[in-house]
Coordinates of C-alpha atoms in Angstrom, one line a residue:
X1 CA -32.3 56.9 -24.0
X2 CA -33.8 56.3 -27.3
X3 CA -36.5 53.8 -27.3
X4 CA -34.9 51.5 -30.1
X5 CA -38.1 49.6 -32.2
X6 CA -37.3 46.0 -33.3
X7 CA -39.5 43.6 -34.7
X8 CA -39.5 41.1 -37.4
X9 CA -39.0 42.1 -41.0
X10 CA -39.1 40.0 -44.4
X11 CA -36.6 39.8 -46.4
X12 CA -37.3 41.9 -49.2
X13 CA -38.6 44.3 -47.3
X14 CA -33.8 44.7 -46.7
X15 CA -33.8 46.6 -43.9
X16 CA -30.7 48.1 -44.0
X17 CA -27.8 47.7 -41.5
X18 CA -28.0 50.3 -40.1
X19 CA -31.2 50.6 -38.8
X20 CA -30.7 46.3 -37.3
X21 CA -30.3 46.2 -33.8
X22 CA -26.6 44.8 -33.2
X23 CA -26.1 47.7 -35.8
X24 CA -27.1 50.3 -32.7
X25 CA -25.4 47.4 -29.9
X26 CA -22.2 47.8 -31.9
X27 CA -22.2 52.2 -32.4
X28 CA -22.9 52.0 -28.6
X29 CA -20.0 49.9 -28.3
X30 CA -17.6 52.3 -30.3
X31 CA -18.9 55.2 -28.3
X32 CA -18.0 53.7 -25.4
X33 CA -14.6 53.2 -26.4
X34 CA -13.6 56.6 -27.4
X35 CA -11.1 58.4 -25.4
X36 CA -7.8 57.1 -22.7
X37 CA -9.2 58.0 -20.0
X38 CA -12.0 57.4 -17.8
X39 CA -12.9 61.9 -17.2
X40 CA -16.4 60.3 -18.9
X41 CA -17.6 57.8 -16.8
X42 CA -19.6 58.8 -14.2
X43 CA -17.2 58.1 -10.8
X44 CA -20.0 56.1 -9.5
X45 CA -20.4 54.0 -12.4
X46 CA -16.4 53.4 -11.4
X47 CA -17.0 52.1 -8.6
X48 CA -20.1 50.1 -9.2
X49 CA -17.6 48.4 -11.6
X50 CA -14.7 47.7 -8.7
X51 CA -17.7 46.1 -6.5
X52 CA -18.5 43.9 -9.0
X53 CA -14.5 42.4 -10.2
X54 CA -14.8 42.0 -6.7
X55 CA -17.7 40.3 -6.0
X56 CA -17.2 37.8 -9.1
X57 CA -13.7 36.5 -7.3
X58 CA -15.6 36.1 -3.8
X59 CA -17.9 33.5 -5.0
X60 CA -15.3 32.2 -7.3
X61 CA -12.6 30.8 -5.0
X62 CA -16.0 29.9 -2.5
X63 CA -16.4 27.0 -5.7
X64 CA -12.7 26.2 -6.9
X65 CA -13.1 22.9 -5.2
X66 CA -16.7 22.0 -7.0
X67 CA -17.1 19.7 -9.6
X68 CA -18.4 21.6 -11.9
X69 CA -15.6 23.9 -11.6
X70 CA -12.9 21.3 -11.3
X71 CA -13.6 19.6 -14.6
X72 CA -13.7 23.8 -16.9
X73 CA -10.2 24.1 -14.9
X74 CA -9.1 21.0 -16.3
X75 CA -9.8 21.9 -19.8
X76 CA -8.7 25.2 -19.5
X77 CA -5.1 23.9 -18.3
X78 CA -5.4 21.9 -21.3
X79 CA -5.0 24.2 -23.4
X80 CA -1.5 26.4 -22.5
X81 CA -0.9 29.6 -24.3
X82 CA 0.0 29.2 -27.9
X83 CA 2.2 31.7 -30.1
X84 CA 4.2 33.8 -28.1
X85 CA 6.4 33.3 -25.6
X86 CA 5.1 32.9 -21.9
X87 CA 7.4 35.2 -21.4
X88 CA 5.7 37.8 -22.7
X89 CA 3.5 37.9 -20.6
X90 CA 0.5 36.8 -23.4
X91 CA -1.9 34.5 -22.5
X92 CA -5.0 34.6 -19.5
X93 CA -5.2 33.4 -15.8
X94 CA -7.3 31.0 -14.4
X95 CA -8.5 31.2 -10.5
X96 CA -7.1 28.5 -8.6
X97 CA -4.1 27.3 -11.9
X98 CA -0.6 28.0 -12.2
X99 CA 0.7 29.3 -15.7
X100 CA -1.4 31.0 -18.3
X101 CA -4.2 30.3 -20.3
X102 CA -5.7 30.1 -24.0
X103 CA -7.9 33.7 -23.5
X104 CA -11.5 31.6 -24.4
X105 CA -10.2 28.3 -22.2
X106 CA -9.7 31.7 -18.9
X107 CA -13.2 32.9 -20.0
X108 CA -14.3 29.3 -20.2
X109 CA -13.5 28.4 -16.6
X110 CA -13.7 31.6 -14.6
X111 CA -17.3 31.8 -15.8
X112 CA -18.2 28.6 -14.2
X113 CA -16.3 29.3 -11.4
X114 CA -18.6 32.8 -10.9
X115 CA -22.0 31.3 -11.6
X116 CA -21.6 27.9 -10.0
X117 CA -23.0 28.9 -6.3
X118 CA -25.3 31.7 -8.1
X119 CA -24.4 34.1 -5.8
X120 CA -23.0 37.3 -7.7
X121 CA -24.8 40.5 -9.8
X122 CA -28.6 40.1 -11.0
X123 CA -30.5 42.5 -13.0
X124 CA -34.8 42.0 -13.7
X125 CA -36.9 43.4 -15.9
X126 CA -39.3 42.0 -19.0
X127 CA -36.3 39.2 -18.6
X128 CA -33.1 38.1 -16.7
X129 CA -29.8 38.5 -16.7
X130 CA -26.9 38.2 -14.3
X131 CA -24.3 40.9 -15.9
X132 CA -21.3 39.8 -13.9
X133 CA -21.1 36.9 -16.3
X134 CA -19.4 40.0 -18.8
X135 CA -16.8 40.0 -16.5
X136 CA -14.2 36.4 -17.6
X137 CA -13.9 37.0 -20.8
X138 CA -13.7 40.6 -20.6
X139 CA -10.5 40.4 -18.2
X140 CA -9.1 36.8 -20.4
X141 CA -9.2 38.8 -23.6
X142 CA -7.1 41.3 -21.4
X143 CA -4.9 40.1 -20.3
X144 CA -4.0 38.2 -22.5
X145 CA -3.3 40.6 -24.9
X146 CA -1.9 43.9 -22.5
X147 CA 1.3 43.0 -23.1
X148 CA 0.8 41.9 -26.8
X149 CA 2.8 43.2 -29.5
X150 CA -0.1 42.9 -32.0
X151 CA -2.5 45.8 -32.9
X152 CA -4.4 45.4 -29.7
X153 CA -1.3 45.7 -27.2
X154 CA -0.6 48.2 -24.1
X155 CA -4.7 46.4 -22.3
X156 CA -5.9 48.3 -19.4
X157 CA -7.5 48.7 -16.5
X158 CA -9.3 51.9 -18.0
X159 CA -10.0 49.9 -21.1
X160 CA -11.2 46.7 -18.4
X161 CA -13.7 49.6 -17.3
X162 CA -14.7 50.8 -19.9
X163 CA -15.3 47.0 -21.5
X164 CA -17.3 46.7 -18.3
X165 CA -19.7 49.3 -19.2
X166 CA -20.2 48.6 -21.9
X167 CA -20.8 44.8 -21.3
X168 CA -23.3 45.3 -18.3
X169 CA -25.4 48.4 -20.3
X170 CA -26.0 45.9 -23.1
X171 CA -26.6 43.1 -22.0
X172 CA -29.5 45.4 -18.7
X173 CA -31.2 47.3 -21.7
X174 CA -31.4 44.2 -23.4
X175 CA -33.0 42.5 -20.6
X176 CA -34.9 45.4 -20.6
X177 CA -36.6 45.1 -23.9
X178 CA -36.9 41.5 -25.0
X179 CA -38.4 38.4 -22.8
X180 CA -36.6 35.5 -23.9
X181 CA -38.7 33.7 -20.5
X182 CA -41.2 33.7 -22.3
X183 CA -40.3 31.5 -24.8
X184 CA -38.3 29.2 -23.1
X185 CA -35.1 30.6 -24.9
X186 CA -32.4 30.9 -22.4
X187 CA -31.3 34.1 -20.7
X188 CA -27.6 33.4 -22.2
X189 CA -28.6 34.5 -25.7
X190 CA -28.8 37.7 -24.5
X191 CA -25.5 37.9 -23.3
X192 CA -23.5 36.7 -25.7
X193 CA -24.2 39.9 -27.4
X194 CA -23.3 42.0 -24.6
X195 CA -19.4 40.0 -23.9
X196 CA -19.0 40.5 -27.7
X197 CA -19.7 44.1 -27.1
X198 CA -17.6 44.5 -24.8
X199 CA -15.1 43.1 -26.2
X200 CA -15.7 44.7 -28.6
X201 CA -14.6 48.4 -26.5
X202 CA -12.0 47.4 -24.7
X203 CA -10.0 46.0 -28.4
X204 CA -11.6 49.6 -30.0
X205 CA -13.0 47.6 -32.7
X206 CA -15.0 50.2 -35.4
X207 CA -18.6 49.0 -35.6
X208 CA -18.5 46.7 -38.7
X209 CA -17.0 44.7 -36.8
X210 CA -18.3 44.4 -33.5
X211 CA -21.5 43.8 -35.4
X212 CA -20.6 41.0 -37.0
X213 CA -19.1 39.4 -33.6
X214 CA -22.4 40.2 -31.9
X215 CA -24.4 38.5 -34.8
X216 CA -22.7 35.2 -34.1
X217 CA -22.5 35.3 -30.7
X218 CA -26.3 35.7 -30.4
X219 CA -26.5 32.5 -33.4
X220 CA -24.3 30.6 -31.4
X221 CA -25.8 31.1 -27.9
X222 CA -28.8 30.8 -28.3
X223 CA -31.0 27.2 -26.2
X224 CA -33.9 27.0 -24.3
X225 CA -35.0 27.4 -20.6
X226 CA -34.5 23.4 -19.3
X227 CA -31.7 24.1 -17.8
X228 CA -33.3 25.9 -15.2
X229 CA -36.0 23.2 -15.5
X230 CA -37.5 20.6 -13.7
X231 CA -34.2 18.1 -12.1
X232 CA -31.8 21.3 -12.8
X233 CA -28.0 20.0 -14.3
X234 CA -24.2 21.2 -13.9
X235 CA -25.0 22.5 -16.4
X236 CA -26.5 25.5 -15.6
X237 CA -22.7 27.1 -14.3
X238 CA -21.5 26.4 -18.1
X239 CA -24.0 28.0 -20.3
X240 CA -22.8 31.8 -18.9
X241 CA -19.4 30.6 -18.9
X242 CA -20.2 29.2 -22.9
X243 CA -21.7 31.9 -24.0
X244 CA -18.4 34.5 -22.6
X245 CA -17.0 31.4 -25.0
X246 CA -18.6 31.6 -27.7
X247 CA -18.5 35.4 -27.7
X248 CA -14.5 35.3 -27.2
X249 CA -14.1 33.7 -30.4
X250 CA -16.8 35.3 -32.9
X251 CA -14.6 38.9 -32.2
X252 CA -11.7 37.0 -32.6
X253 CA -13.6 35.8 -36.4
X254 CA -14.6 38.6 -37.2
X255 CA -11.7 40.2 -36.7
X256 CA -10.4 38.4 -39.0
X257 CA -12.7 39.9 -41.5
X258 CA -15.7 37.0 -41.0
X259 CA -18.9 37.9 -41.5
X260 CA -22.8 36.7 -39.4
X261 CA -26.2 35.7 -39.9
X262 CA -28.2 39.6 -41.1
X263 CA -30.3 40.4 -39.5
X264 CA -30.1 38.5 -36.6
X265 CA -32.8 39.7 -35.0
X266 CA -35.2 41.4 -37.5
X267 CA -34.7 38.4 -40.5
X268 CA -37.4 36.6 -42.0
X269 CA -35.4 32.8 -39.8
X270 CA -34.1 35.7 -37.3
X271 CA -34.4 35.4 -33.7
X272 CA -36.8 37.2 -33.5
X273 CA -39.2 35.4 -36.0
X274 CA -38.5 31.8 -35.0
X275 CA -37.3 32.0 -31.3
X276 CA -39.6 35.6 -29.9
X277 CA -42.6 36.5 -30.1
X278 CA -43.2 36.6 -34.6
X279 CA -43.9 38.8 -36.9
X280 CA -45.8 41.7 -36.4
X281 CA -45.0 41.8 -32.5
X282 CA -43.0 45.3 -32.0
X283 CA -39.7 44.9 -29.3
X284 CA -39.2 48.3 -27.9
X285 CA -35.3 48.5 -26.8
X286 CA -34.1 51.3 -24.5
X287 CA -30.5 52.4 -25.3
X288 CA -28.5 55.4 -24.6
X289 CA -28.1 58.4 -27.4
X290 CA -24.7 59.3 -28.3
X291 CA -22.5 60.5 -25.5
X292 CA -25.2 59.8 -23.1
X293 CA -23.7 58.4 -19.4
X294 CA -24.0 54.3 -19.7
X295 CA -25.3 53.7 -15.8
X296 CA -27.4 50.2 -16.4
X297 CA -24.8 49.0 -14.2
X298 CA -26.5 50.8 -11.5
X299 CA -29.4 49.3 -12.1
X300 CA -27.9 46.4 -10.7
X301 CA -27.8 44.3 -7.6
X302 CA -25.4 41.8 -6.0
X303 CA -26.2 39.0 -3.5
X304 CA -26.2 38.7 0.2
X305 CA -27.3 35.4 0.1
X306 CA -26.2 32.3 -2.5
X307 CA -29.5 31.2 -3.8
X308 CA -31.3 33.1 -7.3
X309 CA -31.9 35.9 -7.1
X310 CA -36.4 36.4 -6.2
X311 CA -35.2 34.3 -3.3
X312 CA -32.7 37.3 -1.9
X313 CA -35.4 38.8 0.4
X314 CA -37.6 36.0 0.9
X315 CA -34.5 34.2 2.5
X316 CA -34.2 38.3 4.5
X317 CA -38.2 38.4 5.9
X318 CA -37.8 34.3 6.8
X319 CA -34.4 35.2 9.0
X320 CA -36.4 37.6 11.0
X321 CA -40.0 36.2 11.6
X322 CA -38.0 32.6 12.6
X323 CA -36.7 34.5 15.2
X324 CA -39.8 36.8 15.4
X325 CA -42.1 34.0 15.7
X326 CA -40.8 29.9 16.9
X327 CA -44.0 28.9 16.2
X328 CA -42.9 29.0 12.2
X329 CA -40.0 26.6 12.8
X330 CA -41.4 24.6 13.4
X331 CA -44.0 22.2 11.4
X332 CA -45.9 20.7 14.0
X333 CA -47.7 24.0 14.2
X334 CA -48.1 25.1 11.3
X335 CA -50.9 24.4 8.8
X336 CA -50.1 26.2 5.7
X337 CA -47.3 28.8 4.4
X338 CA -47.7 31.1 1.6
X339 CA -46.1 33.6 -0.7
X340 CA -48.0 35.8 -2.7
X341 CA -46.1 36.5 -5.3
X342 CA -45.5 38.1 -9.0
X343 CA -45.8 35.7 -12.1
X344 CA -41.7 35.2 -12.2
X345 CA -40.9 34.1 -8.7
X346 CA -43.8 32.0 -9.1
X347 CA -43.4 29.7 -12.4
X348 CA -39.7 30.0 -11.9
X349 CA -38.9 29.6 -8.3
X350 CA -42.2 28.6 -6.6
X351 CA -44.8 25.7 -7.5
X352 CA -45.8 27.6 -9.8
X353 CA -43.8 26.2 -11.7
X354 CA -44.9 22.8 -11.7
X355 CA -41.9 21.1 -10.8
X356 CA -41.7 18.1 -8.2
X357 CA -38.5 18.3 -7.7
X358 CA -38.8 21.1 -6.1
X359 CA -39.9 19.1 -2.6
X360 CA -37.3 16.7 -3.3
X361 CA -35.4 16.2 -0.7
X362 CA -32.4 14.3 -3.0
X363 CA -33.1 16.5 -5.9
X364 CA -29.4 18.2 -6.8
X365 CA -27.8 21.5 -5.0
X366 CA -28.8 23.7 -8.4
X367 CA -32.1 22.7 -7.9
X368 CA -32.9 23.7 -4.6
X369 CA -31.8 27.5 -4.5
X370 CA -34.5 27.0 -7.1
X371 CA -36.8 26.0 -5.0
X372 CA -38.4 29.5 -2.6
X373 CA -40.4 26.6 -0.9
X374 CA -37.6 24.8 0.6
X375 CA -35.5 28.3 0.5
X376 CA -38.2 29.8 3.1
X377 CA -38.6 26.9 5.2
X378 CA -34.8 26.6 5.8
X379 CA -34.1 30.3 6.1
X380 CA -37.1 29.9 9.1
X381 CA -35.4 27.6 10.7
X382 CA -31.5 28.5 10.8
X383 CA -32.4 32.3 10.8
X384 CA -29.9 32.8 7.4
X385 CA -28.3 31.5 4.1
X386 CA -25.0 29.9 4.0
X387 CA -23.2 28.9 0.6
X388 CA -22.6 25.4 1.2
X389 CA -24.1 24.2 4.5
X390 CA -27.7 25.2 3.8
X391 CA -27.1 22.4 0.5
X392 CA -26.1 19.6 2.2
X393 CA -27.4 16.3 1.3
X394 CA -28.0 16.1 5.0
X395 CA -29.9 19.9 6.0
X396 CA -32.2 19.2 2.8
X397 CA -33.2 15.8 4.7
X398 CA -33.8 17.2 7.6
X399 CA -37.6 15.6 8.8
X400 CA -38.7 18.5 10.3
X401 CA -37.7 20.7 7.3
X402 CA -39.0 18.7 4.6
X403 CA -42.6 18.6 6.4
X404 CA -42.2 22.3 7.2
X405 CA -41.1 22.6 3.3
X406 CA -44.2 21.1 1.8
X407 CA -46.2 23.6 3.5
X408 CA -45.2 26.6 1.8
X409 CA -46.6 27.3 -1.3
X410 CA -46.3 30.5 -3.2
X411 CA -49.2 31.9 -5.8
X412 CA -49.3 34.5 -8.5
X413 CA -50.4 38.3 -7.1
X414 CA -51.5 40.6 -9.5
X415 CA -49.9 43.5 -7.9
X416 CA -46.8 41.6 -6.7
X417 CA -46.5 40.7 -10.9
X418 CA -47.6 44.5 -11.7
X419 CA -44.4 46.0 -9.0
X420 CA -41.8 43.2 -10.5
X421 CA -42.2 45.1 -13.7
X422 CA -42.4 49.0 -12.3
X423 CA -40.5 50.7 -14.9
X424 CA -39.0 53.4 -12.0
X425 CA -35.7 51.0 -10.4
X426 CA -35.2 52.1 -7.6
X427 CA -39.4 51.0 -6.9
X428 CA -38.7 47.9 -8.3
X429 CA -40.2 44.8 -6.2
X430 CA -38.7 41.3 -6.2
X431 CA -40.2 40.3 -2.7
X432 CA -43.6 39.3 -1.5
X433 CA -46.4 39.1 1.4
X434 CA -46.0 35.9 4.0
X435 CA -49.5 34.1 4.9
X436 CA -48.7 31.8 7.4
X437 CA -52.2 30.2 9.3
X438 CA -51.0 27.7 12.8
X439 CA -52.5 25.2 14.2
X440 CA -53.6 26.9 16.7
X441 CA -55.9 29.1 14.8
X442 CA -53.7 32.4 14.9
X443 CA -52.1 34.1 11.2
X444 CA -48.7 36.1 10.8
X445 CA -48.6 38.4 7.9
X446 CA -45.6 40.4 7.0
X447 CA -44.3 41.3 3.3
X448 CA -41.2 43.1 2.2
X449 CA -40.5 44.4 -1.4
X450 CA -36.5 43.9 -1.8
X451 CA -33.4 42.0 -0.3
X452 CA -31.5 44.4 2.0
X453 CA -28.6 44.6 0.2
X454 CA -30.6 46.5 -2.4
X455 CA -29.9 49.9 -3.4
X456 CA -33.7 50.8 -2.1
X457 CA -33.1 48.0 0.5
X458 CA -32.6 48.1 4.7
X459 CA -28.7 47.9 4.1
X460 CA -27.7 48.6 0.6
X461 CA -24.5 47.1 -0.3
X462 CA -21.8 49.9 -0.8
X463 CA -17.6 48.7 -0.8
X464 CA -17.1 47.5 3.3
X465 CA -19.8 44.9 2.2
X466 CA -18.1 44.0 -1.3
X467 CA -14.8 43.7 0.0
X468 CA -16.0 42.0 3.4
X469 CA -17.5 39.2 0.9
X470 CA -14.5 38.2 -0.6
X471 CA -13.1 38.3 3.0
X472 CA -15.8 35.4 4.4
X473 CA -15.7 33.2 1.3
X474 CA -12.3 33.2 0.8
X475 CA -11.6 32.2 4.1
X476 CA -10.2 29.1 4.1
X477 CA -9.1 28.6 0.7
X478 CA -7.1 31.4 0.3
X479 CA -3.8 32.3 2.7
X480 CA -4.7 35.7 4.2
X481 CA -1.6 37.4 2.0
X482 CA -3.2 36.6 -1.3
X483 CA -6.4 38.2 -0.3
X484 CA -4.9 41.1 0.7
X485 CA -3.1 40.9 -2.8
X486 CA -6.2 40.7 -4.3
X487 CA -7.7 43.5 -2.8
X488 CA -5.4 45.6 -3.5
X489 CA -5.2 45.1 -7.0
X490 CA -8.6 45.4 -7.7
X491 CA -9.3 47.8 -6.0
X492 CA -6.9 49.7 -8.1
X493 CA -8.5 48.4 -11.5
X494 CA -8.9 51.7 -13.0
X495 CA -5.3 52.8 -12.4
X496 CA -3.6 49.2 -13.9
X497 CA -1.0 49.6 -15.9
X498 CA -1.3 46.5 -19.1
X499 CA 1.8 44.5 -16.8
X500 CA -0.7 44.7 -13.1
X501 CA -3.0 42.7 -15.1
X502 CA -1.9 39.5 -14.0
X503 CA -3.2 40.0 -11.3
X504 CA -7.1 39.6 -11.6
X505 CA -7.0 36.6 -10.2
X506 CA -7.0 35.0 -7.6
X507 CA -3.7 32.1 -6.7
X508 CA -5.0 28.6 -4.5
X509 CA -3.5 25.6 -3.7
X510 CA -6.3 23.3 -5.7
X511 CA -6.8 19.7 -6.0
X512 CA -5.5 18.3 -9.3
X513 CA -8.1 18.2 -12.0
X514 CA -8.7 14.5 -13.5
X515 CA -8.2 14.2 -17.6
X516 CA -10.7 13.8 -20.3
X517 CA -10.7 14.1 -24.1
X518 CA -8.1 17.0 -23.7

């Protein structure tokens, strides 16, 4: 890896294009796109791409009937494929909808479905990310162009794999080097550029076009973190989908010769100068050398539980402690439960956020899955976590749960913050130490570093676990034949021919969505 130093420049410094971060990201995309086979990509990287495609579809399937997904699907269905005849196979599929639609709208609808339950993969370093958010826009564009007779026609499964390797690498490397959260900028500002880079690799665009697509995507996807603060709304699921849709549109404009604000990161009024740490601060972004393997996806990790990633390890610890120490489940026997954890966990999903909503039994699902006090209380009492039952109003409002919940607080522990930022991904810790004081004067003290499903955890997720997750979340939503059909197509992704890419969708009976403007 080569570390690139990135800082704000005055306009009169005339930073050459070749020294700009967006150009280096564009070069990475162009380099990954070379070659017609996957021989140059490590087999474990290819396998992980397949795993994450299955993972995305699993969580999208489980969310098909939820209101944000129904609304986004309705918007997409108002934009069926135009231009070429449908018989030519153009257009993209939308999970749970018949027919084919504009790729930007398919990216939108599928992106909301993937993110709605907060149940897919994650990478945490200087900032946060869900790199699986790159999959909907890449697959949508690939499906649209697979049967096209134009210059980008004939897209294959191997092209999709290369594109996703690129998108994951760009997003993860940006997250390693540039902290957005410090300035309360939402992490989807790293997603717009990564999706644009992945699409550039998919279409094998020259660096100049990818450069301008990245610049436009970044410019249009910077937003504040209010979407993840206080009373968290349904927009939380839409934000990454918006970034994916914006990236599709940015690439289309760049291919048509349209240019972007430059330098987008380093300019005098660019992102670093006006939204991040400003003049004088140097960000260090690691990127692979030309020809070096792109293995970033292997540093990311999926979720066993439908909750914010920094809650995963705590759920595993709580479900174990609840069985070992029944008194922890009874608020009348508990004086306090203090979670000693990292700065990020304390301030984002803990009591350090100073959000009263995190202790409110009437809070939205989106708020509850960002409340570690609530999550620990329920996991202690229930011995596990469920993507629906753990969030119902009845479950959140149960009096004994509310009593226990309000006895759970977090504090920042410098050692856990240090471990959170360990440069070795396999040593990075996202848990902490639980200290419970019981009414009888006894104490329970236990700690956990990473979730059981983490690559360094007790039961790292492998292909069988991703398949099992899909089967579990598809139960009652998809017919058995559809489950097997999708799993067959997804697991053959690297070998898929253009005509088979349309199979990367889930076909389900869904309610007719209500109308809006479209």
